[in-house]
Structures are given as structure tokens and as C-alpha cells.
């Protein structure tokens, strides 16, 4: 059988890795797919030819991505340009031309996936996006196929390697935020705009996709609560450790029965949990299914070859499916389009979680009582409380409080009142706590 002809857009970190993996593993890939997979046409604005093995096997390389999606010989188009535009126009054109699509573009799928999948469904073609979430970890396949028997209860993941790297360096080496971020950029892990990493947007894109696949709801990026690691201080990392917790940037989606939680934010997790020990740029996703219980998926969430591993796996899946009935392929968001649910996504105010609070208080009798009364009046129960020695400003002492679970609405009210007390200086630092049991 003739090899399937693929068009590739983008020859950067992931594009270059995809060409190299297809070339060096050509034989084993052909044995798995049933035929060869050959990139015959590529487009890129710029690339480092010396770093890409197998580039010489591509017949045509230009800087015109639209020429790739309009090439009549191409059956599968791989979009590795990233960003919203022209990626959206290219993908929609490829679908209109009846070509299958593979993409690693989490931003595109999170914001425009509903429209893309509807067009793909109409054309009877596949849009595959395993590389969009957690790089090389096959988490989409695991949720959509491996765990298809389960009612998913919740999933929680470290899904931004750059944030995890920064938090790990802060904890293990006491380093500051900025130089570590620079390092993550130099290593090729950070997004083109690293604000996407540290402000939680990249993780929110990935969580939006996970939530839809776990619960069969349309993609709703705009309803995902987003908080990044920008305001995490070295002292919070140290205090959390003292209390037996680690701070991780988590994406959490949970079916509560009242609605679906969709949130990304820094989170205190008990140190003893496996996921609390996932360090550096590594990613991990913990999934709780009613039948299987807890399962944990761990691996490289970014980087050239790990992400290429997911892109090429999608190419193999599509190549296999090219010979089968398109009506019977695995649905894009795990559930059949007519069987999608309209379960609401919970507003953050209705989410229930425990909290770590840190505040600077005047060192005199009665201050703690004022704070605990505000918490108590709102039904917020205290789990632990520590008062530290005064820091540089001897007038103030840091107070750290761990609370039990309570609705975010009550905590917002309490924090607003505590911040108004004239014995409290500045803002209250709030980090959510999850035991992941
Ligand atoms: N910037 C992302 C991260 C790359 O740090 O995880 C992979 O999506």
C-alpha cells in the first residue's frame, strides 16, 4: 500500500520533532499503522534545518501554509504553528477540503473546538489533538478510550510544566521567580508569551479540554476559573512545607452533582500524595473514575520529542482509521455529538474547597480573636493556625491559617472583612487546599 501523504505546518520545536520521529521510527510506525506515513509538503516561516533529521525526505518546503491545506495530494494536515490565527482559518480550510487534521494547539481547541468539531463531523473527518494536553502523556486517549467504562468523578493535573518548574526551584533551592522563568524559556518549555504559563491561561486551555472529555460537555474556556502562580511567594512555599503540604499549580475538574467545577490555581496538596512529588517540568494527571478508582498519568508535558510522540500517535490512529467507517470512529470529545450534556459549569463562588491564608497582623492581644470571629461567623472552621516570629517589620507578625472546606463565596466575604481590619496590613494571601482523596 502507498504511504499516506501528510502536509505539515510549522517546523519549530514540535514540528521539527515530528519530522525526526517519523523519519527515525519509520519502520515500526509503518508496521503499526499498516502503511508508511510520509510528509510530502511542509510550510514554515523559519526553521533550523540542521536540528531536524529527515527534512531532506520532504519533497516541498515553502512558507505558504495555505498551499499545504489546499494541496490535493495531502490526506492529513498537521497544524503545529500555534496561536489562534491563521491556525483557525488553516484548520477550517483543511476540513472544508476533506482532509483529516492533527494539531497540538490547545488554545485553538479550547476556544474554537466546538466550531471545528462540528465542521469535522459534517465532513466525516477526524481532528486529533492528543498533543494539546500534557504533551507526551496520552491522557486524552486514556480518558476517551481507556476509561470509557467509568463515570469520571474528578481529574486534577499538573498541566503546565513551566509553572511546575518555577515552583520546584522555589521550594528546593529557595530561588526567586524571575530567573527561573528565564531558564524555562531558554529550555524551550515556556509559551511564546510566557504570561500564558505563569498566569494560568495555558493550563486553563488544557483543563477546558480535559473537562469536556471527562464529562461530555461542550468546550467552555470562558467559564474556567483562572489563577496563575505569579503571586506565589517563597515564604508561602516554605510555610506550606512546614504544615505538611506542597504548593502545585493544578487544573481541577469535578462533577459535584450541582454542576461541574473547572478551575486552575495554585493548590496546597498533602506532601505524601504521589502527585505532590511531581517536580521540574514534568506533568501528571490524576483521574478518579467510579469503577477504576484513582489512576495517575505521569510524563513529559512539553518538549520536542515527547510532544512529537503524541502528534505521531494521532497520525497513526488516523492512518488506521482511513480504512474504516468514519461514522464509527471515536468521537472528538469522547461522547457522541447528539449525547453531549448541558450540565452547568459551577461559578467559582459556588466551589467548595479548603484554604491556606497568610496575613500580616499587629502583634497585640485580641488580634487573633478578631480574625477567628470573622471566620467563625461565616461557618469557616479552622484546621491549623501558626503565628510566626516578626520579620523585618517587628510591629507585624505573619499569621498562617488552614481552614476546612467551605464555599468560596463565604471565604471571599471573610477575606474582604479581614482586610478591612486596621490591625491587618495589606492583602490576605489565599491558596486553595485539596487533599485529592
Ligand atoms: N508552555 C507549556 C508548559 C508547554 O510549560 O507546559 C506545553 O504545553
XYZ file of C-alpha atoms and ligand atoms in Angstrom:
445
model
C 0.000 0.000 0.000
C 1.210 3.544 -0.798
C 2.275 5.660 2.216
C -0.328 8.174 3.386
C 0.670 11.705 2.354
C 0.865 14.283 5.123
C 1.176 18.076 4.998
C 2.954 19.756 7.911
C 2.580 23.365 9.010
C 5.274 24.569 11.401
C 8.847 23.320 11.755
C 9.625 24.673 15.223
C 10.220 22.647 18.406
C 7.283 20.257 17.900
C 7.256 20.314 14.065
C 10.968 19.508 13.902
C 10.500 16.711 16.459
C 7.616 15.263 14.413
C 9.731 15.091 11.226
C 12.586 13.473 13.157
C 10.412 10.861 14.936
C 8.611 9.918 11.693
C 11.969 9.504 9.999
C 13.887 7.592 12.665
C 10.973 5.282 13.579
C 9.604 4.910 10.017
C 9.701 1.128 10.023
C 7.982 0.489 13.342
C 5.412 3.212 12.572
C 4.541 1.592 9.206
C 4.154 -1.787 10.907
C 1.743 -0.269 13.430
C -0.216 1.916 11.001
C -0.460 -0.698 8.246
C 1.333 1.594 5.777
C 4.015 4.272 5.721
C 3.368 7.873 6.850
C 5.182 10.381 4.661
C 5.403 14.167 4.947
C 5.381 15.326 1.339
C 4.678 19.047 1.781
C 5.660 21.382 4.647
C 5.388 25.086 5.338
C 7.312 27.189 7.839
C 8.421 30.804 8.075
C 11.786 29.829 9.545
C 13.433 26.666 10.833
C 16.728 25.180 11.908
C 17.403 22.576 9.212
C 20.481 21.190 10.970
C 18.410 20.174 14.020
C 15.818 18.167 12.042
C 16.566 14.600 10.920
C 14.700 13.546 7.783
C 13.989 17.037 6.482
C 15.590 16.046 3.161
C 12.814 13.454 2.610
C 10.149 16.188 2.350
C 9.578 16.966 -1.350
C 8.295 20.512 -0.941
C 9.001 23.100 1.794
C 7.697 26.656 1.375
C 6.457 29.439 3.663
C 2.863 29.168 2.401
C 0.721 27.192 4.885
C -2.434 27.645 2.768
C -0.664 25.832 -0.103
C -0.358 22.820 2.243
C -4.060 22.707 3.177
C -5.021 23.172 -0.486
C -2.614 20.531 -1.823
C -4.884 17.877 -3.455
C -2.363 15.084 -2.761
C -2.428 15.564 1.005
C -4.792 13.404 3.120
C -3.787 14.541 6.614
C -2.733 18.034 7.661
C -0.663 18.612 10.814
C -1.007 22.090 12.350
C 1.941 22.950 14.595
C 2.012 26.712 14.131
C 0.168 27.512 17.375
C -1.906 30.608 18.249
C -5.423 31.456 17.063
C -4.821 32.995 13.647
C -4.154 31.869 10.988
C -4.300 28.430 12.688
C -8.142 28.548 12.823
C -8.503 29.550 9.155
C -5.997 26.872 8.104
C -7.754 24.122 10.073
C -11.211 25.162 8.803
C -9.905 25.228 5.219
C -8.329 21.786 5.647
C -11.668 20.435 6.942
C -13.566 22.083 4.064
C -11.104 20.344 1.720
C -11.941 16.971 3.346
C -8.545 16.497 4.994
C -8.028 14.986 8.433
C -6.273 17.262 10.900
C -3.767 16.680 13.700
C -2.980 19.612 15.974
C -1.071 20.311 19.195
C -2.814 23.671 19.528
C -4.528 23.740 22.942
C -5.513 27.411 22.668
C -7.241 26.750 19.356
C -9.119 23.663 20.582
C -10.136 25.254 23.921
C -11.578 28.372 22.279
C -12.710 27.175 18.843
C -13.004 23.390 19.270
C -16.839 23.335 19.233
C -16.929 25.014 15.825
C -14.019 22.920 14.497
C -15.549 19.601 15.617
C -18.973 20.478 14.208
C -17.403 21.173 10.811
C -15.323 17.995 11.031
C -18.382 15.921 11.972
C -20.257 17.240 8.935
C -17.387 16.314 6.638
C -16.865 12.905 8.276
C -13.249 13.649 9.038
C -11.146 13.467 12.204
C -9.475 16.281 14.124
C -6.966 14.724 16.544
C -5.341 16.697 19.358
C -3.600 14.343 21.799
C -0.535 16.637 21.913
C -2.664 19.579 23.084
C -2.866 18.343 26.690
C 0.144 17.274 28.773
C 2.494 16.825 25.777
C 3.655 13.219 25.557
C 1.227 11.790 28.151
C -1.622 10.003 26.317
C -4.219 11.484 28.692
C -6.866 12.188 26.039
C -6.730 8.604 24.829
C -6.822 7.358 28.423
C -9.923 9.412 29.285
C -11.719 8.941 25.990
C -10.984 5.251 25.447
C -9.164 3.533 28.316
C -11.584 4.864 30.959
C -14.696 4.876 28.740
C -16.475 2.440 31.103
C -16.351 4.867 34.044
C -18.340 7.739 35.367
C -15.477 10.163 35.868
C -15.747 11.819 39.287
C -12.846 14.235 39.020
C -9.490 14.877 37.397
C -6.679 17.014 38.752
C -3.428 17.677 36.969
C -0.132 19.488 36.876
C -0.532 20.542 33.268
C 1.840 23.461 32.894
C 5.477 22.376 33.056
C 6.845 25.920 33.256
C 4.837 26.724 36.416
C 5.816 23.395 37.965
C 9.484 24.063 37.209
C 9.307 27.515 38.843
C 7.528 26.205 41.979
C 10.002 23.314 42.267
C 13.035 25.628 42.068
C 11.461 27.994 44.635
C 10.911 25.111 47.058
C 14.099 23.085 46.610
C 16.597 25.907 46.041
C 14.826 28.919 47.518
C 15.188 30.676 44.157
C 13.214 33.690 43.016
C 10.575 33.625 40.347
C 12.126 35.673 37.532
C 15.482 33.934 36.855
C 13.739 30.543 36.932
C 11.186 31.691 34.354
C 14.059 32.857 32.105
C 15.583 29.374 32.381
C 12.274 27.690 31.444
C 12.129 29.937 28.369
C 15.716 29.063 27.399
C 14.902 25.337 27.739
C 12.047 25.762 25.230
C 9.263 24.876 27.710
C 7.560 28.256 28.083
C 4.930 29.542 25.657
C 5.920 32.213 23.092
C 4.296 34.627 25.538
C 5.275 33.232 28.986
C 2.405 35.159 30.599
C 0.248 32.271 29.293
C 2.217 29.920 31.581
C 2.553 31.954 34.773
C -0.943 33.458 34.656
C -2.542 30.032 34.250
C -4.000 30.542 30.762
C -2.123 27.622 29.174
C -3.265 25.296 31.976
C -6.841 26.607 31.583
C -6.791 25.765 27.858
C -5.761 22.210 28.712
C -8.242 21.860 31.594
C -11.102 23.065 29.382
C -10.331 20.168 27.030
C -9.994 17.626 29.866
C -13.291 18.730 31.442
C -15.206 18.312 28.187
C -13.787 14.871 27.564
C -14.337 13.741 31.142
C -17.964 14.928 31.397
C -19.257 15.188 27.822
C -19.935 18.932 27.918
C -19.077 21.469 25.193
C -15.749 23.293 25.493
C -16.273 26.374 27.714
C -12.972 28.158 28.250
C -14.800 31.329 29.324
C -16.280 29.536 32.351
C -12.960 28.186 33.619
C -11.644 29.960 36.733
C -8.033 31.002 36.127
C -5.336 31.926 38.600
C -1.604 31.555 37.877
C 1.475 31.302 40.078
C 2.522 34.962 39.721
C 1.549 35.891 43.275
C 3.111 32.862 44.990
C 5.802 33.951 47.383
C 8.801 31.931 48.593
C 7.515 32.220 52.176
C 4.194 30.555 51.247
C 6.138 27.682 49.696
C 8.116 27.321 52.955
C 5.068 27.655 55.285
C 3.142 25.079 53.239
C 6.059 22.668 53.629
C 6.034 23.239 57.393
C 2.331 22.356 57.501
C 2.928 19.113 55.547
C 1.820 20.390 52.143
C 3.332 21.286 48.746
C 2.114 24.074 46.512
C 1.374 22.867 42.973
C -0.360 24.650 40.130
C -3.333 22.364 39.492
C -6.096 22.160 36.946
C -9.139 20.614 38.640
C -12.415 19.471 37.105
C -15.020 17.713 39.220
C -18.618 16.620 38.817
C -20.230 17.782 42.079
C -23.823 16.864 41.273
C -24.653 20.606 41.450
C -22.558 21.324 38.364
C -19.036 20.904 37.077
C -16.056 22.611 38.619
C -13.495 23.943 36.164
C -10.609 25.736 37.834
C -6.857 26.245 37.615
C -4.972 27.774 40.537
C -2.059 27.203 42.916
C -3.118 24.485 45.389
C -1.767 23.043 48.620
C -1.633 19.241 48.359
C -0.553 16.890 51.176
C 3.156 16.081 50.678
C 2.526 12.341 50.822
C 0.454 12.298 47.610
C 2.362 10.993 44.568
C 1.292 13.998 42.528
C 2.809 16.358 45.129
C 6.183 14.813 44.237
C 5.980 15.506 40.513
C 8.755 18.050 40.092
C 10.502 20.161 37.486
C 8.841 20.452 34.077
C 7.097 17.098 34.412
C 3.297 16.871 34.113
C 0.903 14.445 35.822
C -2.843 13.945 35.756
C -4.755 12.096 38.459
C -8.175 10.771 37.417
C -10.848 9.312 39.685
C -13.332 7.017 37.940
C -16.174 5.235 39.754
C -15.101 1.787 38.573
C -11.336 2.060 38.273
C -10.685 4.268 41.323
C -7.619 6.528 41.139
C -5.265 6.376 38.142
C -2.213 8.590 37.667
C -0.565 9.523 34.380
C 2.927 10.987 34.510
C 5.418 12.155 31.900
C 6.934 14.979 29.914
C 4.338 17.670 29.261
C 6.406 19.626 26.783
C 9.493 19.408 24.615
C 10.238 18.403 21.067
C 10.226 14.602 21.061
C 7.654 13.995 23.844
C 5.115 16.236 22.095
C 6.017 14.723 18.719
C 5.296 11.301 20.244
C 1.647 12.382 20.735
C 1.412 14.007 17.278
C 2.709 10.874 15.557
C 0.374 8.641 17.604
C -2.542 10.707 16.229
C -1.170 10.315 12.717
C -1.041 6.542 13.208
C -4.627 6.471 14.567
C -5.933 8.388 11.559
C -3.951 6.278 9.116
C -5.514 3.141 10.629
C -8.996 4.689 10.548
C -8.683 5.708 6.888
C -9.736 2.173 6.036
C -12.715 2.030 8.437
C -16.198 3.538 8.537
C -15.872 7.234 9.585
C -19.253 7.079 11.386
C -17.816 4.600 13.847
C -14.662 6.368 14.853
C -14.016 7.612 18.413
C -15.967 10.894 18.930
C -13.878 14.085 19.218
C -14.966 14.879 22.778
C -15.398 11.236 23.844
C -19.226 11.401 23.807
C -21.348 11.142 20.638
C -22.262 14.685 19.442
C -26.019 14.072 19.990
C -25.315 12.825 23.530
C -23.481 15.864 24.877
C -24.771 17.094 28.256
C -25.712 20.647 29.164
C -24.607 20.260 32.796
C -23.685 23.727 34.004
C -20.139 24.720 34.916
C -20.157 25.981 38.517
C -19.258 29.644 39.066
C -16.157 29.849 41.294
C -18.241 31.356 44.154
C -20.108 28.038 44.435
C -16.987 25.857 44.523
C -16.165 24.260 47.861
C -12.553 23.851 48.956
C -10.236 24.270 51.948
C -7.910 27.280 52.252
C -4.456 28.389 53.357
C -4.492 32.045 54.467
C -1.491 34.211 55.289
C -1.737 37.727 56.694
C 0.428 40.299 58.432
C -1.102 41.249 61.813
C -0.282 43.762 64.533
C 1.391 41.894 67.414
C -1.006 42.573 70.321
C -3.637 40.711 72.368
C -7.054 40.206 70.795
C -5.996 40.426 67.152
C -6.287 36.711 66.521
C -9.734 36.719 68.149
C -10.936 39.377 65.677
C -9.792 37.276 62.729
C -11.180 33.974 64.003
C -14.550 35.625 64.813
C -14.911 36.763 61.187
C -14.162 33.211 60.040
C -16.424 31.613 62.657
C -19.365 33.905 61.821
C -19.250 32.597 58.252
C -19.141 28.924 59.264
C -15.430 28.632 58.450
C -13.776 26.086 60.672
C -10.037 26.340 61.408
C -7.858 23.264 60.884
C -4.493 24.737 61.978
C -3.060 28.102 62.902
C 0.537 29.288 63.240
C 1.869 32.628 64.387
C 5.450 33.221 63.268
C 8.164 35.433 64.757
C 8.017 39.020 63.491
C 10.004 39.563 60.282
C 11.875 42.750 59.348
C 8.937 44.869 60.472
C 8.776 43.967 64.165
C 5.355 45.596 64.559
C 3.742 42.872 62.430
C 3.706 39.080 62.690
C 2.762 36.621 59.954
C -0.316 34.516 60.812
C -0.982 31.388 58.786
C -4.355 29.648 58.955
C -5.515 26.379 57.377
C -9.298 26.091 57.156
C -11.699 23.246 56.497
C -13.785 23.108 53.316
C -16.207 25.985 52.718
C -17.872 27.651 49.725
C -15.665 30.222 48.004
C -18.428 32.832 48.468
C -18.091 32.654 52.305
C -14.318 32.868 52.088
C -14.465 35.902 49.763
C -16.664 37.688 52.324
C -14.373 36.748 55.227
C -11.202 37.865 53.407
C -12.789 41.189 52.471
C -13.670 41.828 56.158
C -10.255 40.699 57.467
C -8.521 43.040 55.005
C -10.627 45.917 56.367
C -9.400 45.375 59.974
C -6.946 48.116 60.935
C -4.803 45.509 62.736
C -4.174 43.693 59.432
C -1.652 45.072 56.990
C -2.144 44.730 53.212
C -3.760 41.783 51.447
C -4.542 38.321 52.734
C -2.767 35.636 50.677
C -5.217 32.858 49.837
C -4.185 29.483 48.370
C -6.722 26.700 47.963
C -6.070 23.296 49.561
C -7.061 19.911 48.034
C -6.415 16.557 49.663
C -7.250 14.659 46.431
C -8.762 11.712 48.280
N 4.267 26.022 27.982
C 3.753 24.715 28.155
C 4.215 24.172 29.505
C 4.216 23.848 27.003
O 5.082 24.786 30.140
O 3.696 23.174 29.946
C 3.432 22.606 26.788
O 2.091 22.852 26.520
